[in-house]
PDB file of C-alpha atoms and ligand atoms in Angstrom:
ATOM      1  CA  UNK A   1     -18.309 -52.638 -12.315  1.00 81.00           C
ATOM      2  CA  UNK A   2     -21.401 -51.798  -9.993  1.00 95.00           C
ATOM      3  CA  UNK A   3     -23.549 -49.301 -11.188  1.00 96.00           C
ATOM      4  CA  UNK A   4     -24.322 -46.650  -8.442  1.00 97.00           C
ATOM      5  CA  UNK A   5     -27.542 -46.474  -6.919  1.00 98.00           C
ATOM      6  CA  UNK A   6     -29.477 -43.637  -4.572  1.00 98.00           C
ATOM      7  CA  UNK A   7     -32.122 -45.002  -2.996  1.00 98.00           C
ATOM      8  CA  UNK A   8     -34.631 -42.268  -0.547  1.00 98.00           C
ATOM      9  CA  UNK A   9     -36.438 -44.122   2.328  1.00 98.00           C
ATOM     10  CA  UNK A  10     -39.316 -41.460   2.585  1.00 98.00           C
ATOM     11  CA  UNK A  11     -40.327 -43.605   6.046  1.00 98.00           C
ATOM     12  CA  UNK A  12     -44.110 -41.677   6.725  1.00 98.00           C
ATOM     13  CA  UNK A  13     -43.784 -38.984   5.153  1.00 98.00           C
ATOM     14  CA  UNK A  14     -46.026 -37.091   2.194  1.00 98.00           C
ATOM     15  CA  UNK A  15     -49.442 -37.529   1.527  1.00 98.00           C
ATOM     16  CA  UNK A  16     -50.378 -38.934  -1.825  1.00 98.00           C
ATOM     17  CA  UNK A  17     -50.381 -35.119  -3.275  1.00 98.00           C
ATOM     18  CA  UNK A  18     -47.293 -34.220  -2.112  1.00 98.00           C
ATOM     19  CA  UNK A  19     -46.368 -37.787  -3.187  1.00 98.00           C
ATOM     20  CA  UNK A  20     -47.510 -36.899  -6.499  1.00 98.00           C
ATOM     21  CA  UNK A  21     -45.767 -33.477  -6.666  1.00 98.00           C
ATOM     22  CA  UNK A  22     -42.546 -35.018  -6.175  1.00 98.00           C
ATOM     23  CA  UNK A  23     -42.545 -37.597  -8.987  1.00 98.00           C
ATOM     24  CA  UNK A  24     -44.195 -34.785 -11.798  1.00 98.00           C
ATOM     25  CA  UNK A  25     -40.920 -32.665 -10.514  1.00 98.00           C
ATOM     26  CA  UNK A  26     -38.341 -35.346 -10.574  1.00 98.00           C
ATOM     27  CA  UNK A  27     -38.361 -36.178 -14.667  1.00 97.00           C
ATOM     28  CA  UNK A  28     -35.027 -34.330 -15.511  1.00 97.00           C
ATOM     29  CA  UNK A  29     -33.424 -35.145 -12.462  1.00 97.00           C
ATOM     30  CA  UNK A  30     -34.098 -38.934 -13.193  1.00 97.00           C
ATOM     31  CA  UNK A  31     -33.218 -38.409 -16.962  1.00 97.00           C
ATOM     32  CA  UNK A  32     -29.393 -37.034 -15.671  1.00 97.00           C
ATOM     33  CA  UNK A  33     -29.069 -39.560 -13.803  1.00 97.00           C
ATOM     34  CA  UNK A  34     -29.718 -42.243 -15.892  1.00 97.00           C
ATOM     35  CA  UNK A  35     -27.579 -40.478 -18.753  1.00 97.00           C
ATOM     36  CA  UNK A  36     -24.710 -40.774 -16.183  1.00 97.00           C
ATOM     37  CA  UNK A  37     -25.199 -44.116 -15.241  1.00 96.00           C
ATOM     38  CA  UNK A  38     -26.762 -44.437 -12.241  1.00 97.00           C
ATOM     39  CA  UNK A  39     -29.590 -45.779 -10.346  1.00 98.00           C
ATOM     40  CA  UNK A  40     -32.243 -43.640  -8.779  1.00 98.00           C
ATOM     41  CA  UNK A  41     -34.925 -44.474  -6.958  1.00 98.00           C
ATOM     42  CA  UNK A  42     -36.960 -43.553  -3.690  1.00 98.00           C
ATOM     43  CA  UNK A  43     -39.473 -45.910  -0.743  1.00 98.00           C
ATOM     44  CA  UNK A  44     -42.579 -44.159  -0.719  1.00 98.00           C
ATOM     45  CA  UNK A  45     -45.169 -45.319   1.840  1.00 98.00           C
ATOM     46  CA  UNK A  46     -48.128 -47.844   0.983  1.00 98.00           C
ATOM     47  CA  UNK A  47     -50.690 -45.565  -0.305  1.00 98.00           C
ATOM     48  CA  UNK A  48     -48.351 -43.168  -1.990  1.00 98.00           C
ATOM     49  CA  UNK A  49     -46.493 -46.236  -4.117  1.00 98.00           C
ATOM     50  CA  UNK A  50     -49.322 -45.783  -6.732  1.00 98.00           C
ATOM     51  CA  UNK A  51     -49.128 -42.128  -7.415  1.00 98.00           C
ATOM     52  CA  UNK A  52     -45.450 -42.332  -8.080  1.00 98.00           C
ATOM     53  CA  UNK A  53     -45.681 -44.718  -9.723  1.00 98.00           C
ATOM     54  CA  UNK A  54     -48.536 -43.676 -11.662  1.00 98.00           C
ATOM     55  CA  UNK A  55     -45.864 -39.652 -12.607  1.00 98.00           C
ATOM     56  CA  UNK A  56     -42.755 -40.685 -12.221  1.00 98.00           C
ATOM     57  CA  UNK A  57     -40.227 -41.681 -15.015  1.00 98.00           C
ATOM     58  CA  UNK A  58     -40.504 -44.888 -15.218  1.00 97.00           C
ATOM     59  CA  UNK A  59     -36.731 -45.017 -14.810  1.00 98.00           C
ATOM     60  CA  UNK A  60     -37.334 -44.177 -11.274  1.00 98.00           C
ATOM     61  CA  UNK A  61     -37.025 -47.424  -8.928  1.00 98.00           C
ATOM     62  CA  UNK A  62     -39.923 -47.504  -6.494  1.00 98.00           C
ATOM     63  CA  UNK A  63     -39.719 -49.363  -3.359  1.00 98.00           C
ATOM     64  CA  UNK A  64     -41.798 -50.623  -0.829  1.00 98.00           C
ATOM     65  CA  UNK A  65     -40.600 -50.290   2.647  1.00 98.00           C
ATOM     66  CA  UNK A  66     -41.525 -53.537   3.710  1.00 98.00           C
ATOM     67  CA  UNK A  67     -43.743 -56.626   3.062  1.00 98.00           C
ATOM     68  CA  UNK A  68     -45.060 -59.565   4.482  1.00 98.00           C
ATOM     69  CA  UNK A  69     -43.927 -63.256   3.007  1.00 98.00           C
ATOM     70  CA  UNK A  70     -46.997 -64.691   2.509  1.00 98.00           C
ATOM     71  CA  UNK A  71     -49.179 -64.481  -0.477  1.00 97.00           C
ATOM     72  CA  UNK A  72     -52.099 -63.929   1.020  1.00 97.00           C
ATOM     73  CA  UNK A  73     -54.532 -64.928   4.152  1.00 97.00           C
ATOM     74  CA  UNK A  74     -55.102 -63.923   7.808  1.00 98.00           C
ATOM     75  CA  UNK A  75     -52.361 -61.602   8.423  1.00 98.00           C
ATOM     76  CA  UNK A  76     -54.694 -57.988   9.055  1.00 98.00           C
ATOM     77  CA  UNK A  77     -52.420 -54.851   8.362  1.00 96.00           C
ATOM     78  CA  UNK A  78     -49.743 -56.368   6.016  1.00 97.00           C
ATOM     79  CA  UNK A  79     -49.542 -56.213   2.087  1.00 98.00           C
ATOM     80  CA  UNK A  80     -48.154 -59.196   0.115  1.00 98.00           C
ATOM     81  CA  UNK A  81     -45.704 -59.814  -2.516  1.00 98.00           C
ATOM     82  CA  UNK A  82     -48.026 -60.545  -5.193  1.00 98.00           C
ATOM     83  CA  UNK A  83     -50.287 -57.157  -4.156  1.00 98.00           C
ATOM     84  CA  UNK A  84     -46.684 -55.106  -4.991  1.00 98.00           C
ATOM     85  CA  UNK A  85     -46.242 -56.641  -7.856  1.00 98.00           C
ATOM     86  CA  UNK A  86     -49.927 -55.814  -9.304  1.00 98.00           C
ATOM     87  CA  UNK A  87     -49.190 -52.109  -8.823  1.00 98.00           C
ATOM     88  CA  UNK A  88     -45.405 -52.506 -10.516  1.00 98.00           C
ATOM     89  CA  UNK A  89     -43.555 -52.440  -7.462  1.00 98.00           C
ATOM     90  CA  UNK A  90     -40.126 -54.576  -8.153  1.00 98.00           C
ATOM     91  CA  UNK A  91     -38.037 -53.671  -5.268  1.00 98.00           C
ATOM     92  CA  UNK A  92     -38.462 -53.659  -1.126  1.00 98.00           C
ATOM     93  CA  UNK A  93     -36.475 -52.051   1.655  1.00 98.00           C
ATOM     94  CA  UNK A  94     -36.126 -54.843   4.825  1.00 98.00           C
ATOM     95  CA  UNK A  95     -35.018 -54.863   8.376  1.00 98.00           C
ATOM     96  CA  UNK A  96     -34.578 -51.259   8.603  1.00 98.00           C
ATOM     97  CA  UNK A  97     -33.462 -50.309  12.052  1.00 97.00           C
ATOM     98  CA  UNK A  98     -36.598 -48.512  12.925  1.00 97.00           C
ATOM     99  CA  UNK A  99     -38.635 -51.572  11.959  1.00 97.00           C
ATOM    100  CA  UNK A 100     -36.191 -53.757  13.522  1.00 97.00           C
ATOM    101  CA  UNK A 101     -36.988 -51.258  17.239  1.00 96.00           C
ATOM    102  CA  UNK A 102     -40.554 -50.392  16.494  1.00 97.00           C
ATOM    103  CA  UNK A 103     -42.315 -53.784  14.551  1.00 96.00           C
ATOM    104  CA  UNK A 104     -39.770 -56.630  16.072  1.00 96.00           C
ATOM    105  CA  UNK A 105     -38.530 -57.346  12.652  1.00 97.00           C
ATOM    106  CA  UNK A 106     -36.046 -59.663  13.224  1.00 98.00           C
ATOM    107  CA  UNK A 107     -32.711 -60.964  10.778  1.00 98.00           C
ATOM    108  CA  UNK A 108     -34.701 -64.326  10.610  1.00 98.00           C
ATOM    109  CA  UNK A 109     -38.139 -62.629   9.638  1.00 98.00           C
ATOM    110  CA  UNK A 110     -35.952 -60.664   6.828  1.00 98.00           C
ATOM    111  CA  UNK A 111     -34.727 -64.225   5.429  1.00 98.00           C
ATOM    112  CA  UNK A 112     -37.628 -65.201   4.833  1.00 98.00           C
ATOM    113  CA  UNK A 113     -38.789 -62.516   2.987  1.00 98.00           C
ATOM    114  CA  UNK A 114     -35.706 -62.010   1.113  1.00 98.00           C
ATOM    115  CA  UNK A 115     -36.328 -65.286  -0.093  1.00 98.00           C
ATOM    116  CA  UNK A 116     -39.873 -65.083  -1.133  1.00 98.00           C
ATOM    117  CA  UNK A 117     -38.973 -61.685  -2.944  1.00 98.00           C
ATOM    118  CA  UNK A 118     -36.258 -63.356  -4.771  1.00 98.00           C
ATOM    119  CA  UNK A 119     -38.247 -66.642  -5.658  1.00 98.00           C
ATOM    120  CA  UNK A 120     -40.727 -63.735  -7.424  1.00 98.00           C
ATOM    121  CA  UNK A 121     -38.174 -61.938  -8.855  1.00 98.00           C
ATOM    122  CA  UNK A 122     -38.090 -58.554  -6.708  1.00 98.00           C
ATOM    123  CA  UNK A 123     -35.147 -56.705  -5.675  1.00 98.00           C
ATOM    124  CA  UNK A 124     -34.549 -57.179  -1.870  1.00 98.00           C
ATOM    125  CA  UNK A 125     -32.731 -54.065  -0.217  1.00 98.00           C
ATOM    126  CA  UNK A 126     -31.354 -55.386   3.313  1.00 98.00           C
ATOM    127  CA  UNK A 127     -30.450 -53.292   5.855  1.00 98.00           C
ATOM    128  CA  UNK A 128     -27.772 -53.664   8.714  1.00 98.00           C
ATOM    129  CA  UNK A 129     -26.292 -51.543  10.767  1.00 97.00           C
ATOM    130  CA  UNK A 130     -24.940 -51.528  14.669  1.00 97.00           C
ATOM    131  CA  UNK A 131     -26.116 -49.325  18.055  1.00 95.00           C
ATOM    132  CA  UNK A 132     -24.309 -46.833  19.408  1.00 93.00           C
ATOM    133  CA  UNK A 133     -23.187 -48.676  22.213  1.00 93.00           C
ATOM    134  CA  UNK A 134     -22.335 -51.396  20.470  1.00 95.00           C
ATOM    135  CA  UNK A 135     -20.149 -48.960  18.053  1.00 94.00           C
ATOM    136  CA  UNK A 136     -18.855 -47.910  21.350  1.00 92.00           C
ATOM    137  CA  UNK A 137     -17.720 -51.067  22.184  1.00 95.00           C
ATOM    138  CA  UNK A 138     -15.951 -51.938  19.054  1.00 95.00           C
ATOM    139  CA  UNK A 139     -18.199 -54.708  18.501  1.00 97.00           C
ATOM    140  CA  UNK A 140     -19.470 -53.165  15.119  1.00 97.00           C
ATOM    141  CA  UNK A 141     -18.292 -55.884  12.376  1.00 97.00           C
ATOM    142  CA  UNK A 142     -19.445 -59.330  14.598  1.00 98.00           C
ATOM    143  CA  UNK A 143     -23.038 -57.009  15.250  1.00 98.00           C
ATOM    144  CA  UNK A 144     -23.333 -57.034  10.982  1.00 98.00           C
ATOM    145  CA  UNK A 145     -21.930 -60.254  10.470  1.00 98.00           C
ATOM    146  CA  UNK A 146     -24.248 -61.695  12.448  1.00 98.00           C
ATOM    147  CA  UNK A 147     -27.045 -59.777  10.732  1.00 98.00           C
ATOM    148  CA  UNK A 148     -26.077 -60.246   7.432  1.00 98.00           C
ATOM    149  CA  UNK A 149     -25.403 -63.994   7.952  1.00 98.00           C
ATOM    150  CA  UNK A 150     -29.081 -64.698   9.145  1.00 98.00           C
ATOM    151  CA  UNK A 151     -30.256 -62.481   6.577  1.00 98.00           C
ATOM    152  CA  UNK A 152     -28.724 -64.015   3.769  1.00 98.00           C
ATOM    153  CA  UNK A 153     -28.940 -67.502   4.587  1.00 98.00           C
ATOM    154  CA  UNK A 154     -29.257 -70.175   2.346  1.00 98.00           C
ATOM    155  CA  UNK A 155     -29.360 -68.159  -0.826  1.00 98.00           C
ATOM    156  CA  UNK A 156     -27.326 -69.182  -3.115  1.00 98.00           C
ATOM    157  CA  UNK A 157     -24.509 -67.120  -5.222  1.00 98.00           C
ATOM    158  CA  UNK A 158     -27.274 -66.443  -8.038  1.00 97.00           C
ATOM    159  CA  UNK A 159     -29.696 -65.442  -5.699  1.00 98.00           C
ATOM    160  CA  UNK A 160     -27.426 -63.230  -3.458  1.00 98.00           C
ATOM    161  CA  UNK A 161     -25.790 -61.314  -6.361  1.00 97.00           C
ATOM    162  CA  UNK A 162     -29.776 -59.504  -6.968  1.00 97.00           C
ATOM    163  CA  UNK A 163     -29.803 -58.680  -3.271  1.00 98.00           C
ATOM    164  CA  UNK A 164     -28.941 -54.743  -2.527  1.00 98.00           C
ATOM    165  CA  UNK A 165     -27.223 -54.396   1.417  1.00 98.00           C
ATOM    166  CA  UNK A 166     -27.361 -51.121   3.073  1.00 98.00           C
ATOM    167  CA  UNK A 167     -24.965 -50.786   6.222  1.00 98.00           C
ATOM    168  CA  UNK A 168     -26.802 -47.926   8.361  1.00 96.00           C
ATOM    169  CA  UNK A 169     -25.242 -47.639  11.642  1.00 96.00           C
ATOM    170  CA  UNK A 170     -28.294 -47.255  13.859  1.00 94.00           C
ATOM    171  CA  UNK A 171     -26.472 -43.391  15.694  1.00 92.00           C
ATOM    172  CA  UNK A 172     -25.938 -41.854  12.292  1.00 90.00           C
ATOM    173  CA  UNK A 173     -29.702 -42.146  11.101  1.00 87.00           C
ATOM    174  CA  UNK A 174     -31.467 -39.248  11.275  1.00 80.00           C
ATOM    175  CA  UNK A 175     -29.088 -37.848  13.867  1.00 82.00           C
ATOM    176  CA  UNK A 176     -27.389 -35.674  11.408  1.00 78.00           C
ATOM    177  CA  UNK A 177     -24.229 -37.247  13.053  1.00 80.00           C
ATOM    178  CA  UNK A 178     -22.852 -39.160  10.032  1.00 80.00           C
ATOM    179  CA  UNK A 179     -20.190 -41.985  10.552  1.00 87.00           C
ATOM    180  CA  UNK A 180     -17.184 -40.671   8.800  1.00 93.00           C
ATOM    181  CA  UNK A 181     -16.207 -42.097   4.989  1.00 95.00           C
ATOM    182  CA  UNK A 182     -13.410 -44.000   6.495  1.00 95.00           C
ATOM    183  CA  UNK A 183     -15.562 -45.860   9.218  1.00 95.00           C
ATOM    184  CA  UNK A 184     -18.108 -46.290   6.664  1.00 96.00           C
ATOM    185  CA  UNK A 185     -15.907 -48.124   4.648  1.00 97.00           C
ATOM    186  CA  UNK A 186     -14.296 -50.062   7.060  1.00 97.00           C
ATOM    187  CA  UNK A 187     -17.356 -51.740   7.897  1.00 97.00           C
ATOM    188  CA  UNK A 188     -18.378 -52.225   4.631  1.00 98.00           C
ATOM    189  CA  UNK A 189     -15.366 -53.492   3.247  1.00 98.00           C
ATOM    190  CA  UNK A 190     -15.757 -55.709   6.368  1.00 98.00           C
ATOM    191  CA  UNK A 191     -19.212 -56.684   4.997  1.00 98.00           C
ATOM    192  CA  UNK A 192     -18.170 -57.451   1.369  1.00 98.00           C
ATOM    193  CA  UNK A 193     -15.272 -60.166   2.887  1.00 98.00           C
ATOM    194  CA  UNK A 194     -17.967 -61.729   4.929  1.00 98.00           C
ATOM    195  CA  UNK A 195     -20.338 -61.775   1.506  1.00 98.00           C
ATOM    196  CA  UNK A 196     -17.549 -63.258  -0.172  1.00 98.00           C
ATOM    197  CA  UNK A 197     -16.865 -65.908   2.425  1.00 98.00           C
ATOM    198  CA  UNK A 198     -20.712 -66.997   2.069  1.00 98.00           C
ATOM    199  CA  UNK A 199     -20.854 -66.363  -2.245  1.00 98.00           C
ATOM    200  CA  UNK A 200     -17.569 -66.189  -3.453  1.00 98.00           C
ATOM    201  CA  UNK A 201     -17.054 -63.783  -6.686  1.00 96.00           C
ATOM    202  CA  UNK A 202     -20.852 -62.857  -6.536  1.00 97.00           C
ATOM    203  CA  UNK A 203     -19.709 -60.595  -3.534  1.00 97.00           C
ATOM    204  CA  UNK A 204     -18.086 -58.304  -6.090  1.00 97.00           C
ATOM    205  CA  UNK A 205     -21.423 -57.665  -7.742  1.00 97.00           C
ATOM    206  CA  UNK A 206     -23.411 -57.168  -4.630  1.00 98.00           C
ATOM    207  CA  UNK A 207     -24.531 -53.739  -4.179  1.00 98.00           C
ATOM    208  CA  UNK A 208     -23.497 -52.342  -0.467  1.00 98.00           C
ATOM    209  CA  UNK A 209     -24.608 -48.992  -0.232  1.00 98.00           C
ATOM    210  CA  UNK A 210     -24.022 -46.157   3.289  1.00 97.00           C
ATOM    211  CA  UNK A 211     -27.202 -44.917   4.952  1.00 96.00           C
ATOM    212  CA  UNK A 212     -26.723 -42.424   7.721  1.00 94.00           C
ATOM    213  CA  UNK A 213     -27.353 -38.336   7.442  1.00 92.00           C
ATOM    214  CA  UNK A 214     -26.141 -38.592   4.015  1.00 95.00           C
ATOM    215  CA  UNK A 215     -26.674 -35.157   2.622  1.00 96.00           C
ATOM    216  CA  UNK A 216     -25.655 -33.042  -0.927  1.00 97.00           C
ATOM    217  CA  UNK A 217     -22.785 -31.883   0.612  1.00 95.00           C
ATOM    218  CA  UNK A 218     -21.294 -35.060   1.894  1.00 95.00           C
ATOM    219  CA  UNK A 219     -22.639 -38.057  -0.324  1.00 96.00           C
ATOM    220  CA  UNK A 220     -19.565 -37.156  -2.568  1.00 96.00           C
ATOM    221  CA  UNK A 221     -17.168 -38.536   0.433  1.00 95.00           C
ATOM    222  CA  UNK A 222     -18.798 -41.802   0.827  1.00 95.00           C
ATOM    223  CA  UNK A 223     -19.267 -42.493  -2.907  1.00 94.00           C
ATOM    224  CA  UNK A 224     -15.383 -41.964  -3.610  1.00 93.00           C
ATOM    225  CA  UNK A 225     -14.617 -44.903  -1.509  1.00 95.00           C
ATOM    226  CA  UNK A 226     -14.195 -48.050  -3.480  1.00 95.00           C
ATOM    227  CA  UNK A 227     -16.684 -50.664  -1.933  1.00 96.00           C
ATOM    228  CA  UNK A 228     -19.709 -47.919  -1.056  1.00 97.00           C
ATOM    229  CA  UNK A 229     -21.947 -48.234  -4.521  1.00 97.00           C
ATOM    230  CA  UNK A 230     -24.451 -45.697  -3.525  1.00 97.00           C
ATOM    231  CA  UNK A 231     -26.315 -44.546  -0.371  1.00 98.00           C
ATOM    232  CA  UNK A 232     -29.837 -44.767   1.495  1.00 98.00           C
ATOM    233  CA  UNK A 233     -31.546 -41.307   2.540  1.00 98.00           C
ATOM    234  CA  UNK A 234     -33.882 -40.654   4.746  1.00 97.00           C
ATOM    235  CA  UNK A 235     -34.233 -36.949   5.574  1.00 96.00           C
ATOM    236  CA  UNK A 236     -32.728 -35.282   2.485  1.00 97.00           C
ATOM    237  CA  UNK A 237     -34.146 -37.635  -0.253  1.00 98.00           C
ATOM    238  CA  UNK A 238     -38.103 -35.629   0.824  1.00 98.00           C
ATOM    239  CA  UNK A 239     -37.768 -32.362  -1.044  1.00 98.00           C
ATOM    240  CA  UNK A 240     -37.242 -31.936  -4.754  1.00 98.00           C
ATOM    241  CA  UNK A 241     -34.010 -29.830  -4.581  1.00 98.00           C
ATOM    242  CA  UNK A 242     -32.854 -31.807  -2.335  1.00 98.00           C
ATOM    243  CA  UNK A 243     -33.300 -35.167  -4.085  1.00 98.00           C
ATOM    244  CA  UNK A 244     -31.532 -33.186  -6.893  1.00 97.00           C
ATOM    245  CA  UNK A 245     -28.367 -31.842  -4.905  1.00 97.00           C
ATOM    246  CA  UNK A 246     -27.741 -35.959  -3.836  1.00 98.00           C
ATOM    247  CA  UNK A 247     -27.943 -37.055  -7.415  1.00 97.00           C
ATOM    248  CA  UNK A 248     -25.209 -34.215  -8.481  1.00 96.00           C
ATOM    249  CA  UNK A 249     -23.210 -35.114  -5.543  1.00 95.00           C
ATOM    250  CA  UNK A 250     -23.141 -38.854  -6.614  1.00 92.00           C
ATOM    251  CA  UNK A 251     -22.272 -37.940 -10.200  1.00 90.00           C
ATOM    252  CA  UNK A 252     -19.373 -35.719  -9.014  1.00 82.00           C
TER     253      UNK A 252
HETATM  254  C1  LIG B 301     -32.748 -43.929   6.663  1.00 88.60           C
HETATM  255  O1  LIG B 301     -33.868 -43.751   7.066  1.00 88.60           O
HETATM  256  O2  LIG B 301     -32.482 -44.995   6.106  1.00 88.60           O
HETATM  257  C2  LIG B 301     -31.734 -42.888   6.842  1.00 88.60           C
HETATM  258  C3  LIG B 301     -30.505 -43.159   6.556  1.00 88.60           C
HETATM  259  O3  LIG B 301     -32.175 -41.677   7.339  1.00 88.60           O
HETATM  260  P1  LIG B 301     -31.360 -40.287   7.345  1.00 88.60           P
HETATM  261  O4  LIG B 301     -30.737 -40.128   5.973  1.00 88.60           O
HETATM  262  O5  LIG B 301     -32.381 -39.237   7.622  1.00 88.60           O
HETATM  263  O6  LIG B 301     -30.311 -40.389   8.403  1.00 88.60           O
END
């Protein structure tokens, strides 16, 4: 059975107070979720990882949104593994589509860091997803494959089984034009056999959450199909009530 998970990518958004506003608020939200079994957590930016850290449940996953393979050295603007882990930061969004168009970040660039989080034992979240006009062309499941095979290369079944996946077609984020629970689960049904071809029966503990203009009123759709395990928000994961009206939905 895999436990549900809501994960908010807060992209750059809040300043450290309003940062800080939202994790003092979110206590009894994270407490009901946790008494009903499921995962909570949200991607802050950089500088705001610390003061959420610093009042929020400690129940509450915090994420990085991304991070840079190396240890340490001559790489100016990027923040290391070890650095995230010295502030209690266990988990890391990667190859999110708008770092994918904006930074170059690449499926083989995500490899490697997936495999340098693993080796010190943080949570990759990996993120896939297709264009619209490669939706349009009903070219959708080779576009993930492809990403998802580069991404997860060489693990091995151990390895892959602690890696979260997040399909987010690339026309359904931010857009408020969601893909539809059906299409969402078509691809990630699609996503799990390909897992499975590459890991065998750790595919069936992998994680594959729906990302895409998920809202309170519609998370409930996605999470009552049988291989989406929880969702990725951008826009409605930023305000409290918000945040709050997602968690009820995924309970429901
Ligand atoms: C995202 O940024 O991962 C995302 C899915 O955004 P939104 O929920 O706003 O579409």
């Amino acid at each position: 059975m895999r436990k549900k998970l809501l994960l908010g990518n807060w992209k750059m958004n809040k300043t450290r107070p309003e940062a800080k506003e939202f994790a003092q608020g979110c206590g009894e939200m994270v407490e009901y979720a946790v008494k009903h079994g499921i995962d909570v957590g949200v991607a802050p930016t950089f500088v705001c990882l610390c003061p959420v850290i610093k009042h929020a449940p400690k129940e509450l996953i915090v994420a990085a949104q991304n991070v840079n393979e190396h240890p340490s050295g001559a790489y100016t603007g990027e923040i290391s593994i070890p650095m995230l882990q010295e502030i209690g930061v266990e988990w890391c969004i990667l190859g999110h589509s708008e770092r994918r168009e904006y930074n170059g970040e690449t499926s083989e660039a995500c490899n490697l860091k997936i495999k340098a989080l693993l080796a010190a034992n943080m949570i990759p979240v990996y993120c896939c997803g297709e264009s619209l006009a490669t939706f349009e062309a009903g070219k959708t499941k080779e576009f993930v494959e492809e990403q998802i095979r580069t991404g997860l290369k060489d693990l091995t079944a151990e390895e892959a089984a602690k890696v979260v996946i997040a399909y987010e077609p690339i026309w359904a984020i931010g857009t408020g034009k969601s893909a539809t629970k059906e299409i969402a689960e078509d691809t990630i049904g699609y996503i799990r056999s390909v897992l499975r071809d590459m890991f065998g029966e750790a595919a069936e503990t992998i994680r594959i959450l729906y990302g895409g203009s998920v809202k309170p009123n519609n998370i409930a759709e996605y999470m009552s199909q049988p291989d989406i395990d929880g969702a990725l928000v951008g826009g409605a994961s930023l305000t409290l009530d918000s945040y709050r009206g997602l968690i009820e939905g995924l309970v429901a």
